[in-house]
């Protein structure tokens, strides 16, 4: 380990990796995140309707995803944009879980919503804009659900781990880190995927690390290649936006894969997972499914 990292991160003692300390494996229903499986979380940016979420859930489950994503409470850059369906969206997510067996990850923006969202969600997502909402992080300490913590748009890895430490100190060690691209001078992509963040975080922390290629790229054509990169550098999984009809999506349509595109991406991933130092399985039966789309 770089001696600098030792000094930089060891103060976050609840999330920092220690000698001979086992990696955290986060158990979500029958899924282990941070273990030997590569766990893919997929679904629309926002829950829009029953047919949209159910159709997406069935399709991503058949393609090998284990967790359904979908925002019911959306942090939008514009006050005029779709803000999400709220509790109605949460109910649709739990219907999709009943029908497909997928676990649910959905965003929580305010400490006032933690209790309600924890009744429906299997994993509580903290968005990039909330990474330093310390009141929210503290409230998640006692929510009884794992937390998917996204890296802030302009956060250093030290600041990212500091937020993870806040959640752990508040009583919840079940944290999944998510690299989703950071803001740099580059404008060709929506954000710059900091691919080095994955091996650095896995070196200095015992927490699982996943990658969100969708918000990093901003365009769907880059999502498969960034996912393959994430697989090669040792990520524990992905968070990917998928929509049955991206052209009509109420949010983030440009970066959402359609259903066949997601299926194709999943079919292509295993050889890249095999390149990892600790080889991972997407899902044993996935490659056997094969076939044309
Ligand atoms: C999302 O996952 O839809 C989202 C809003 O992500 P981020 O917080 O990374 O922008
Ligand atoms: Mn989105």
PDB file of C-alpha atoms and ligand atoms in Angstrom:
ATOM      1  CA  UNK A   1       0.000   0.000   0.000  1.00  0.00           C
ATOM      2  CA  UNK A   2       1.140   3.529  -0.752  1.00  0.00           C
ATOM      3  CA  UNK A   3       2.364   4.849   2.652  1.00  0.00           C
ATOM      4  CA  UNK A   4       0.530   8.109   1.958  1.00  0.00           C
ATOM      5  CA  UNK A   5      -2.806   6.276   1.792  1.00  0.00           C
ATOM      6  CA  UNK A   6      -2.186   4.770   5.202  1.00  0.00           C
ATOM      7  CA  UNK A   7      -2.010   8.160   6.858  1.00  0.00           C
ATOM      8  CA  UNK A   8      -4.751   9.586   4.689  1.00  0.00           C
ATOM      9  CA  UNK A   9      -7.436   6.997   5.296  1.00  0.00           C
ATOM     10  CA  UNK A  10      -6.624   5.119   8.498  1.00  0.00           C
ATOM     11  CA  UNK A  11      -8.460   7.728  10.604  1.00  0.00           C
ATOM     12  CA  UNK A  12     -11.703   6.423   9.115  1.00  0.00           C
ATOM     13  CA  UNK A  13     -11.219   3.360  11.242  1.00  0.00           C
ATOM     14  CA  UNK A  14     -14.648   1.781  10.740  1.00  0.00           C
ATOM     15  CA  UNK A  15     -14.332   1.677   6.962  1.00  0.00           C
ATOM     16  CA  UNK A  16     -10.546   1.495   6.468  1.00  0.00           C
ATOM     17  CA  UNK A  17      -8.999  -1.837   5.599  1.00  0.00           C
ATOM     18  CA  UNK A  18      -6.864  -3.373   8.294  1.00  0.00           C
ATOM     19  CA  UNK A  19      -4.281  -6.134   8.073  1.00  0.00           C
ATOM     20  CA  UNK A  20      -5.936  -9.543   8.017  1.00  0.00           C
ATOM     21  CA  UNK A  21      -9.369  -7.963   8.247  1.00  0.00           C
ATOM     22  CA  UNK A  22     -11.972  -9.667   6.083  1.00  0.00           C
ATOM     23  CA  UNK A  23     -13.712  -7.662   3.349  1.00  0.00           C
ATOM     24  CA  UNK A  24     -17.266  -6.667   4.144  1.00  0.00           C
ATOM     25  CA  UNK A  25     -19.838  -8.753   2.371  1.00  0.00           C
ATOM     26  CA  UNK A  26     -23.221  -7.047   2.401  1.00  0.00           C
ATOM     27  CA  UNK A  27     -26.124  -9.457   2.542  1.00  0.00           C
ATOM     28  CA  UNK A  28     -29.278  -8.247   0.790  1.00  0.00           C
ATOM     29  CA  UNK A  29     -32.006 -10.884   0.733  1.00  0.00           C
ATOM     30  CA  UNK A  30     -30.257 -13.847  -0.977  1.00  0.00           C
ATOM     31  CA  UNK A  31     -27.582 -11.658  -2.578  1.00  0.00           C
ATOM     32  CA  UNK A  32     -24.042 -11.108  -1.355  1.00  0.00           C
ATOM     33  CA  UNK A  33     -22.429  -7.841  -2.420  1.00  0.00           C
ATOM     34  CA  UNK A  34     -18.656  -7.795  -2.102  1.00  0.00           C
ATOM     35  CA  UNK A  35     -18.332 -11.590  -2.215  1.00  0.00           C
ATOM     36  CA  UNK A  36     -17.568 -13.780  -5.201  1.00  0.00           C
ATOM     37  CA  UNK A  37     -20.556 -12.653  -7.304  1.00  0.00           C
ATOM     38  CA  UNK A  38     -20.513  -9.599  -9.540  1.00  0.00           C
ATOM     39  CA  UNK A  39     -23.837  -7.995  -8.644  1.00  0.00           C
ATOM     40  CA  UNK A  40     -25.603  -5.950 -11.292  1.00  0.00           C
ATOM     41  CA  UNK A  41     -28.280  -3.449 -10.249  1.00  0.00           C
ATOM     42  CA  UNK A  42     -30.329  -2.208 -13.174  1.00  0.00           C
ATOM     43  CA  UNK A  43     -33.481  -0.297 -13.959  1.00  0.00           C
ATOM     44  CA  UNK A  44     -34.792   3.090 -14.922  1.00  0.00           C
ATOM     45  CA  UNK A  45     -33.560   6.392 -13.576  1.00  0.00           C
ATOM     46  CA  UNK A  46     -37.083   7.011 -12.251  1.00  0.00           C
ATOM     47  CA  UNK A  47     -40.114   4.831 -11.685  1.00  0.00           C
ATOM     48  CA  UNK A  48     -42.654   6.238 -14.156  1.00  0.00           C
ATOM     49  CA  UNK A  49     -45.517   3.747 -14.359  1.00  0.00           C
ATOM     50  CA  UNK A  50     -46.480   0.195 -13.446  1.00  0.00           C
ATOM     51  CA  UNK A  51     -45.936  -1.154 -16.951  1.00  0.00           C
ATOM     52  CA  UNK A  52     -42.549   0.587 -17.281  1.00  0.00           C
ATOM     53  CA  UNK A  53     -41.151  -0.788 -14.023  1.00  0.00           C
ATOM     54  CA  UNK A  54     -42.594  -4.298 -14.340  1.00  0.00           C
ATOM     55  CA  UNK A  55     -41.447  -4.727 -17.924  1.00  0.00           C
ATOM     56  CA  UNK A  56     -37.971  -3.499 -17.027  1.00  0.00           C
ATOM     57  CA  UNK A  57     -37.774  -5.667 -13.919  1.00  0.00           C
ATOM     58  CA  UNK A  58     -38.696  -8.864 -15.777  1.00  0.00           C
ATOM     59  CA  UNK A  59     -36.245  -8.169 -18.544  1.00  0.00           C
ATOM     60  CA  UNK A  60     -33.248  -7.208 -16.383  1.00  0.00           C
ATOM     61  CA  UNK A  61     -33.880 -10.187 -14.085  1.00  0.00           C
ATOM     62  CA  UNK A  62     -33.853 -12.541 -17.074  1.00  0.00           C
ATOM     63  CA  UNK A  63     -30.577 -10.961 -18.217  1.00  0.00           C
ATOM     64  CA  UNK A  64     -28.890 -11.646 -14.850  1.00  0.00           C
ATOM     65  CA  UNK A  65     -29.436  -8.478 -12.786  1.00  0.00           C
ATOM     66  CA  UNK A  66     -30.021  -9.164  -9.085  1.00  0.00           C
ATOM     67  CA  UNK A  67     -31.230  -5.750  -7.917  1.00  0.00           C
ATOM     68  CA  UNK A  68     -33.802  -3.404  -9.459  1.00  0.00           C
ATOM     69  CA  UNK A  69     -32.985   0.298  -9.344  1.00  0.00           C
ATOM     70  CA  UNK A  70     -35.522   3.102  -9.788  1.00  0.00           C
ATOM     71  CA  UNK A  71     -35.929   6.506  -8.211  1.00  0.00           C
ATOM     72  CA  UNK A  72     -39.219   7.423  -6.551  1.00  0.00           C
ATOM     73  CA  UNK A  73     -37.800  10.604  -5.028  1.00  0.00           C
ATOM     74  CA  UNK A  74     -35.627  12.310  -7.634  1.00  0.00           C
ATOM     75  CA  UNK A  75     -33.002  14.991  -7.035  1.00  0.00           C
ATOM     76  CA  UNK A  76     -33.399  16.952 -10.286  1.00  0.00           C
ATOM     77  CA  UNK A  77     -31.177  19.778 -11.448  1.00  0.00           C
ATOM     78  CA  UNK A  78     -34.273  21.681 -12.598  1.00  0.00           C
ATOM     79  CA  UNK A  79     -37.311  22.409 -10.438  1.00  0.00           C
ATOM     80  CA  UNK A  80     -39.435  21.975 -13.587  1.00  0.00           C
ATOM     81  CA  UNK A  81     -38.252  18.409 -14.262  1.00  0.00           C
ATOM     82  CA  UNK A  82     -40.130  15.249 -13.179  1.00  0.00           C
ATOM     83  CA  UNK A  83     -39.615  14.867  -9.426  1.00  0.00           C
ATOM     84  CA  UNK A  84     -40.630  11.209  -9.098  1.00  0.00           C
ATOM     85  CA  UNK A  85     -43.813   9.392  -8.060  1.00  0.00           C
ATOM     86  CA  UNK A  86     -43.007   9.380  -4.336  1.00  0.00           C
ATOM     87  CA  UNK A  87     -44.734   6.708  -2.285  1.00  0.00           C
ATOM     88  CA  UNK A  88     -46.648   5.470  -5.344  1.00  0.00           C
ATOM     89  CA  UNK A  89     -43.255   4.722  -6.927  1.00  0.00           C
ATOM     90  CA  UNK A  90     -42.167   2.805  -3.816  1.00  0.00           C
ATOM     91  CA  UNK A  91     -45.295   0.647  -4.043  1.00  0.00           C
ATOM     92  CA  UNK A  92     -44.604  -0.119  -7.689  1.00  0.00           C
ATOM     93  CA  UNK A  93     -41.037  -1.122  -6.806  1.00  0.00           C
ATOM     94  CA  UNK A  94     -42.261  -3.536  -4.170  1.00  0.00           C
ATOM     95  CA  UNK A  95     -44.737  -5.026  -6.639  1.00  0.00           C
ATOM     96  CA  UNK A  96     -41.834  -5.558  -9.053  1.00  0.00           C
ATOM     97  CA  UNK A  97     -39.880  -7.279  -6.247  1.00  0.00           C
ATOM     98  CA  UNK A  98     -42.804  -9.611  -5.559  1.00  0.00           C
ATOM     99  CA  UNK A  99     -43.085 -10.534  -9.219  1.00  0.00           C
ATOM    100  CA  UNK A 100     -39.394 -11.002 -10.010  1.00  0.00           C
ATOM    101  CA  UNK A 101     -37.555 -11.662  -6.737  1.00  0.00           C
ATOM    102  CA  UNK A 102     -35.202  -8.760  -7.470  1.00  0.00           C
ATOM    103  CA  UNK A 103     -34.070  -6.712  -4.473  1.00  0.00           C
ATOM    104  CA  UNK A 104     -34.826  -2.973  -4.598  1.00  0.00           C
ATOM    105  CA  UNK A 105     -32.450  -0.010  -4.435  1.00  0.00           C
ATOM    106  CA  UNK A 106     -33.963   3.462  -4.396  1.00  0.00           C
ATOM    107  CA  UNK A 107     -32.804   6.915  -3.443  1.00  0.00           C
ATOM    108  CA  UNK A 108     -33.511   8.724  -0.189  1.00  0.00           C
ATOM    109  CA  UNK A 109     -32.953  12.485  -0.248  1.00  0.00           C
ATOM    110  CA  UNK A 110     -34.118  13.592   3.172  1.00  0.00           C
ATOM    111  CA  UNK A 111     -33.783  12.287   6.699  1.00  0.00           C
ATOM    112  CA  UNK A 112     -37.549  12.795   7.005  1.00  0.00           C
ATOM    113  CA  UNK A 113     -38.132  10.051   4.405  1.00  0.00           C
ATOM    114  CA  UNK A 114     -35.730   7.442   5.809  1.00  0.00           C
ATOM    115  CA  UNK A 115     -38.304   5.473   7.792  1.00  0.00           C
ATOM    116  CA  UNK A 116     -40.856   5.364   4.993  1.00  0.00           C
ATOM    117  CA  UNK A 117     -38.371   4.394   2.277  1.00  0.00           C
ATOM    118  CA  UNK A 118     -36.786   1.730   4.507  1.00  0.00           C
ATOM    119  CA  UNK A 119     -40.192   0.004   4.642  1.00  0.00           C
ATOM    120  CA  UNK A 120     -40.021  -0.593   0.891  1.00  0.00           C
ATOM    121  CA  UNK A 121     -36.343  -0.598  -0.094  1.00  0.00           C
ATOM    122  CA  UNK A 122     -33.756  -3.333   0.412  1.00  0.00           C
ATOM    123  CA  UNK A 123     -30.915  -0.857  -0.158  1.00  0.00           C
ATOM    124  CA  UNK A 124     -31.050   2.885   0.554  1.00  0.00           C
ATOM    125  CA  UNK A 125     -29.304   4.958  -2.133  1.00  0.00           C
ATOM    126  CA  UNK A 126     -27.607   8.223  -1.218  1.00  0.00           C
ATOM    127  CA  UNK A 127     -27.194  10.298  -4.373  1.00  0.00           C
ATOM    128  CA  UNK A 128     -24.133  12.235  -5.390  1.00  0.00           C
ATOM    129  CA  UNK A 129     -25.709  15.538  -4.314  1.00  0.00           C
ATOM    130  CA  UNK A 130     -26.430  14.154  -0.844  1.00  0.00           C
ATOM    131  CA  UNK A 131     -23.017  12.650  -0.068  1.00  0.00           C
ATOM    132  CA  UNK A 132     -22.340  15.437   2.402  1.00  0.00           C
ATOM    133  CA  UNK A 133     -25.862  15.692   3.806  1.00  0.00           C
ATOM    134  CA  UNK A 134     -24.689  14.689   7.252  1.00  0.00           C
ATOM    135  CA  UNK A 135     -28.163  14.779   8.815  1.00  0.00           C
ATOM    136  CA  UNK A 136     -29.255  12.212   6.221  1.00  0.00           C
ATOM    137  CA  UNK A 137     -26.116  10.086   6.710  1.00  0.00           C
ATOM    138  CA  UNK A 138     -26.671  10.015  10.456  1.00  0.00           C
ATOM    139  CA  UNK A 139     -30.323   9.067  10.057  1.00  0.00           C
ATOM    140  CA  UNK A 140     -29.219   6.147   7.870  1.00  0.00           C
ATOM    141  CA  UNK A 141     -27.147   4.863  10.766  1.00  0.00           C
ATOM    142  CA  UNK A 142     -30.253   3.373  12.343  1.00  0.00           C
ATOM    143  CA  UNK A 143     -32.371   2.579   9.265  1.00  0.00           C
ATOM    144  CA  UNK A 144     -31.720  -1.168   9.395  1.00  0.00           C
ATOM    145  CA  UNK A 145     -30.927  -1.349   5.666  1.00  0.00           C
ATOM    146  CA  UNK A 146     -27.653  -1.351   3.733  1.00  0.00           C
ATOM    147  CA  UNK A 147     -26.709   1.992   2.212  1.00  0.00           C
ATOM    148  CA  UNK A 148     -25.443   2.532  -1.333  1.00  0.00           C
ATOM    149  CA  UNK A 149     -23.347   5.680  -0.987  1.00  0.00           C
ATOM    150  CA  UNK A 150     -22.571   7.530  -4.207  1.00  0.00           C
ATOM    151  CA  UNK A 151     -19.433   9.604  -4.502  1.00  0.00           C
ATOM    152  CA  UNK A 152     -20.114  13.348  -4.514  1.00  0.00           C
ATOM    153  CA  UNK A 153     -19.717  15.164  -7.830  1.00  0.00           C
ATOM    154  CA  UNK A 154     -16.621  16.954  -6.578  1.00  0.00           C
ATOM    155  CA  UNK A 155     -15.619  14.749  -3.668  1.00  0.00           C
ATOM    156  CA  UNK A 156     -12.129  13.388  -3.136  1.00  0.00           C
ATOM    157  CA  UNK A 157     -11.835   9.766  -2.066  1.00  0.00           C
ATOM    158  CA  UNK A 158     -10.934  10.994   1.390  1.00  0.00           C
ATOM    159  CA  UNK A 159     -14.188  12.965   1.598  1.00  0.00           C
ATOM    160  CA  UNK A 160     -16.076   9.969   0.194  1.00  0.00           C
ATOM    161  CA  UNK A 161     -14.726   7.675   2.913  1.00  0.00           C
ATOM    162  CA  UNK A 162     -15.380  10.321   5.526  1.00  0.00           C
ATOM    163  CA  UNK A 163     -19.082  10.176   4.631  1.00  0.00           C
ATOM    164  CA  UNK A 164     -18.987   6.374   4.833  1.00  0.00           C
ATOM    165  CA  UNK A 165     -17.388   6.693   8.273  1.00  0.00           C
ATOM    166  CA  UNK A 166     -20.244   8.989   9.377  1.00  0.00           C
ATOM    167  CA  UNK A 167     -22.834   6.322   8.476  1.00  0.00           C
ATOM    168  CA  UNK A 168     -20.774   3.607  10.181  1.00  0.00           C
ATOM    169  CA  UNK A 169     -20.272   5.732  13.310  1.00  0.00           C
ATOM    170  CA  UNK A 170     -24.015   6.315  13.442  1.00  0.00           C
ATOM    171  CA  UNK A 171     -24.436   2.553  13.750  1.00  0.00           C
ATOM    172  CA  UNK A 172     -24.673   1.135  10.235  1.00  0.00           C
ATOM    173  CA  UNK A 173     -21.609  -0.709   8.878  1.00  0.00           C
ATOM    174  CA  UNK A 174     -23.547  -2.024   5.851  1.00  0.00           C
ATOM    175  CA  UNK A 175     -22.225   0.348   3.197  1.00  0.00           C
ATOM    176  CA  UNK A 176     -21.621  -0.095  -0.532  1.00  0.00           C
ATOM    177  CA  UNK A 177     -19.464   2.573  -2.188  1.00  0.00           C
ATOM    178  CA  UNK A 178     -20.400   3.703  -5.707  1.00  0.00           C
ATOM    179  CA  UNK A 179     -18.090   5.532  -8.123  1.00  0.00           C
ATOM    180  CA  UNK A 180     -20.391   7.407 -10.540  1.00  0.00           C
ATOM    181  CA  UNK A 181     -18.074   9.871 -12.240  1.00  0.00           C
ATOM    182  CA  UNK A 182     -16.793  13.200 -10.999  1.00  0.00           C
ATOM    183  CA  UNK A 183     -16.866  16.698 -12.426  1.00  0.00           C
ATOM    184  CA  UNK A 184     -13.667  17.650 -14.249  1.00  0.00           C
ATOM    185  CA  UNK A 185     -12.751  20.083 -17.044  1.00  0.00           C
ATOM    186  CA  UNK A 186     -13.831  17.428 -19.580  1.00  0.00           C
ATOM    187  CA  UNK A 187     -17.223  18.058 -21.149  1.00  0.00           C
ATOM    188  CA  UNK A 188     -17.399  15.310 -23.784  1.00  0.00           C
ATOM    189  CA  UNK A 189     -18.805  12.963 -21.165  1.00  0.00           C
ATOM    190  CA  UNK A 190     -21.358  13.961 -18.536  1.00  0.00           C
ATOM    191  CA  UNK A 191     -18.837  13.196 -15.793  1.00  0.00           C
ATOM    192  CA  UNK A 192     -15.369  11.661 -15.738  1.00  0.00           C
ATOM    193  CA  UNK A 193     -15.394   8.048 -14.573  1.00  0.00           C
ATOM    194  CA  UNK A 194     -12.531   7.819 -12.091  1.00  0.00           C
ATOM    195  CA  UNK A 195     -11.696   4.222 -12.800  1.00  0.00           C
ATOM    196  CA  UNK A 196      -8.644   4.337 -10.487  1.00  0.00           C
ATOM    197  CA  UNK A 197     -11.019   5.038  -7.611  1.00  0.00           C
ATOM    198  CA  UNK A 198     -12.057   1.374  -7.691  1.00  0.00           C
ATOM    199  CA  UNK A 199      -8.663  -0.211  -6.951  1.00  0.00           C
ATOM    200  CA  UNK A 200      -7.727   2.607  -4.578  1.00  0.00           C
ATOM    201  CA  UNK A 201     -10.930   2.203  -2.553  1.00  0.00           C
ATOM    202  CA  UNK A 202     -10.541  -1.565  -2.546  1.00  0.00           C
ATOM    203  CA  UNK A 203      -6.996  -1.165  -1.258  1.00  0.00           C
ATOM    204  CA  UNK A 204      -7.778   1.261   1.520  1.00  0.00           C
ATOM    205  CA  UNK A 205     -11.274   0.139   2.549  1.00  0.00           C
ATOM    206  CA  UNK A 206     -12.945  -3.177   3.307  1.00  0.00           C
ATOM    207  CA  UNK A 207     -16.263  -2.001   1.823  1.00  0.00           C
ATOM    208  CA  UNK A 208     -17.606  -3.262  -1.513  1.00  0.00           C
ATOM    209  CA  UNK A 209     -17.221  -0.884  -4.465  1.00  0.00           C
ATOM    210  CA  UNK A 210     -19.548  -0.708  -7.441  1.00  0.00           C
ATOM    211  CA  UNK A 211     -19.542   1.494 -10.546  1.00  0.00           C
ATOM    212  CA  UNK A 212     -22.362   3.496 -12.130  1.00  0.00           C
ATOM    213  CA  UNK A 213     -21.298   3.843 -15.779  1.00  0.00           C
ATOM    214  CA  UNK A 214     -24.556   5.571 -16.780  1.00  0.00           C
ATOM    215  CA  UNK A 215     -24.172   8.831 -14.858  1.00  0.00           C
ATOM    216  CA  UNK A 216     -20.456   8.880 -15.663  1.00  0.00           C
ATOM    217  CA  UNK A 217     -21.006   8.529 -19.410  1.00  0.00           C
ATOM    218  CA  UNK A 218     -24.181  10.503 -19.982  1.00  0.00           C
ATOM    219  CA  UNK A 219     -24.614   8.637 -23.279  1.00  0.00           C
ATOM    220  CA  UNK A 220     -25.715   5.037 -23.672  1.00  0.00           C
ATOM    221  CA  UNK A 221     -23.086   4.123 -26.269  1.00  0.00           C
ATOM    222  CA  UNK A 222     -20.331   4.355 -23.618  1.00  0.00           C
ATOM    223  CA  UNK A 223     -22.119   2.346 -20.930  1.00  0.00           C
ATOM    224  CA  UNK A 224     -21.050  -1.179 -22.041  1.00  0.00           C
ATOM    225  CA  UNK A 225     -17.366  -0.302 -22.417  1.00  0.00           C
ATOM    226  CA  UNK A 226     -17.240   1.486 -19.053  1.00  0.00           C
ATOM    227  CA  UNK A 227     -18.963  -1.534 -17.480  1.00  0.00           C
ATOM    228  CA  UNK A 228     -16.299  -3.808 -18.920  1.00  0.00           C
ATOM    229  CA  UNK A 229     -13.612  -1.499 -17.539  1.00  0.00           C
ATOM    230  CA  UNK A 230     -15.268  -1.658 -14.108  1.00  0.00           C
ATOM    231  CA  UNK A 231     -15.294  -5.452 -14.286  1.00  0.00           C
ATOM    232  CA  UNK A 232     -11.590  -5.600 -15.136  1.00  0.00           C
ATOM    233  CA  UNK A 233     -10.434  -3.253 -12.355  1.00  0.00           C
ATOM    234  CA  UNK A 234     -12.147  -5.277  -9.641  1.00  0.00           C
ATOM    235  CA  UNK A 235     -15.517  -3.636  -9.037  1.00  0.00           C
ATOM    236  CA  UNK A 236     -18.006  -5.713  -7.059  1.00  0.00           C
ATOM    237  CA  UNK A 237     -20.875  -4.801  -9.349  1.00  0.00           C
ATOM    238  CA  UNK A 238     -22.647  -2.160 -11.392  1.00  0.00           C
ATOM    239  CA  UNK A 239     -25.553   0.259 -11.144  1.00  0.00           C
ATOM    240  CA  UNK A 240     -26.935   0.706 -14.662  1.00  0.00           C
ATOM    241  CA  UNK A 241     -29.843   2.701 -16.075  1.00  0.00           C
ATOM    242  CA  UNK A 242     -32.159   0.678 -18.298  1.00  0.00           C
ATOM    243  CA  UNK A 243     -35.504   1.749 -19.795  1.00  0.00           C
ATOM    244  CA  UNK A 244     -37.889  -0.083 -22.131  1.00  0.00           C
ATOM    245  CA  UNK A 245     -38.088   3.003 -24.328  1.00  0.00           C
ATOM    246  CA  UNK A 246     -35.242   5.412 -23.508  1.00  0.00           C
ATOM    247  CA  UNK A 247     -36.440   7.965 -26.078  1.00  0.00           C
ATOM    248  CA  UNK A 248     -39.563   8.488 -23.962  1.00  0.00           C
ATOM    249  CA  UNK A 249     -37.911   8.364 -20.532  1.00  0.00           C
ATOM    250  CA  UNK A 250     -38.862  11.188 -18.174  1.00  0.00           C
ATOM    251  CA  UNK A 251     -35.258  11.416 -16.978  1.00  0.00           C
ATOM    252  CA  UNK A 252     -31.808  10.334 -18.175  1.00  0.00           C
ATOM    253  CA  UNK A 253     -33.043   8.710 -21.392  1.00  0.00           C
ATOM    254  CA  UNK A 254     -29.814   9.558 -23.243  1.00  0.00           C
ATOM    255  CA  UNK A 255     -27.754   7.394 -20.941  1.00  0.00           C
ATOM    256  CA  UNK A 256     -30.277   4.559 -20.496  1.00  0.00           C
ATOM    257  CA  UNK A 257     -29.796   1.264 -22.309  1.00  0.00           C
ATOM    258  CA  UNK A 258     -32.866  -0.312 -23.847  1.00  0.00           C
ATOM    259  CA  UNK A 259     -33.730  -3.888 -22.882  1.00  0.00           C
ATOM    260  CA  UNK A 260     -31.870  -5.740 -25.698  1.00  0.00           C
ATOM    261  CA  UNK A 261     -28.838  -3.481 -25.244  1.00  0.00           C
ATOM    262  CA  UNK A 262     -28.699  -4.375 -21.548  1.00  0.00           C
ATOM    263  CA  UNK A 263     -29.041  -8.074 -22.302  1.00  0.00           C
ATOM    264  CA  UNK A 264     -26.229  -7.873 -24.846  1.00  0.00           C
ATOM    265  CA  UNK A 265     -23.996  -6.029 -22.381  1.00  0.00           C
ATOM    266  CA  UNK A 266     -24.581  -8.713 -19.743  1.00  0.00           C
ATOM    267  CA  UNK A 267     -23.803 -11.514 -22.173  1.00  0.00           C
ATOM    268  CA  UNK A 268     -20.486  -9.857 -23.028  1.00  0.00           C
ATOM    269  CA  UNK A 269     -19.290  -9.245 -19.454  1.00  0.00           C
ATOM    270  CA  UNK A 270     -18.035 -12.628 -18.213  1.00  0.00           C
ATOM    271  CA  UNK A 271     -14.689 -12.699 -20.103  1.00  0.00           C
ATOM    272  CA  UNK A 272     -13.839  -9.335 -18.535  1.00  0.00           C
ATOM    273  CA  UNK A 273     -14.716 -10.611 -15.069  1.00  0.00           C
ATOM    274  CA  UNK A 274     -12.375 -13.537 -15.701  1.00  0.00           C
ATOM    275  CA  UNK A 275      -9.512 -11.038 -16.125  1.00  0.00           C
ATOM    276  CA  UNK A 276      -9.880  -9.948 -12.505  1.00  0.00           C
ATOM    277  CA  UNK A 277      -7.316 -10.928  -9.992  1.00  0.00           C
ATOM    278  CA  UNK A 278     -10.074 -12.552  -7.908  1.00  0.00           C
ATOM    279  CA  UNK A 279     -12.265 -13.904 -10.683  1.00  0.00           C
ATOM    280  CA  UNK A 280     -15.988 -13.281 -10.242  1.00  0.00           C
ATOM    281  CA  UNK A 281     -19.157 -14.874 -11.516  1.00  0.00           C
ATOM    282  CA  UNK A 282     -21.939 -12.872 -13.064  1.00  0.00           C
ATOM    283  CA  UNK A 283     -24.397 -15.710 -12.643  1.00  0.00           C
ATOM    284  CA  UNK A 284     -23.561 -19.241 -13.534  1.00  0.00           C
ATOM    285  CA  UNK A 285     -26.596 -19.800 -15.738  1.00  0.00           C
ATOM    286  CA  UNK A 286     -26.224 -16.544 -17.591  1.00  0.00           C
ATOM    287  CA  UNK A 287     -23.811 -17.645 -20.272  1.00  0.00           C
ATOM    288  CA  UNK A 288     -25.836 -20.784 -20.819  1.00  0.00           C
ATOM    289  CA  UNK A 289     -28.864 -18.618 -21.679  1.00  0.00           C
ATOM    290  CA  UNK A 290     -26.990 -17.257 -24.687  1.00  0.00           C
ATOM    291  CA  UNK A 291     -28.996 -16.895 -27.860  1.00  0.00           C
ATOM    292  CA  UNK A 292     -29.696 -13.944 -30.083  1.00  0.00           C
ATOM    293  CA  UNK A 293     -31.582 -10.899 -28.942  1.00  0.00           C
TER     294      UNK A 293
HETATM  295  C1  LIG B   1     -29.504   8.235 -10.075  1.00  0.00           C
HETATM  296  O1  LIG B   1     -28.934   7.190  -9.742  1.00  0.00           O
HETATM  297  O2  LIG B   1     -30.522   8.278 -10.802  1.00  0.00           O
HETATM  298  C2  LIG B   1     -28.908   9.527  -9.675  1.00  0.00           C
HETATM  299  C3  LIG B   1     -29.640  10.630  -9.516  1.00  0.00           C
HETATM  300  O3  LIG B   1     -27.590   9.429  -9.527  1.00  0.00           O
HETATM  301  P1  LIG B   1     -26.512  10.493  -9.018  1.00  0.00           P
HETATM  302  O4  LIG B   1     -26.905  10.822  -7.619  1.00  0.00           O
HETATM  303  O5  LIG B   1     -25.224   9.732  -9.140  1.00  0.00           O
HETATM  304  O6  LIG B   1     -26.572  11.671  -9.963  1.00  0.00           O
HETATM  305 MN1  LIG B   2     -30.453   9.029 -13.337  1.00  0.00          MN
END
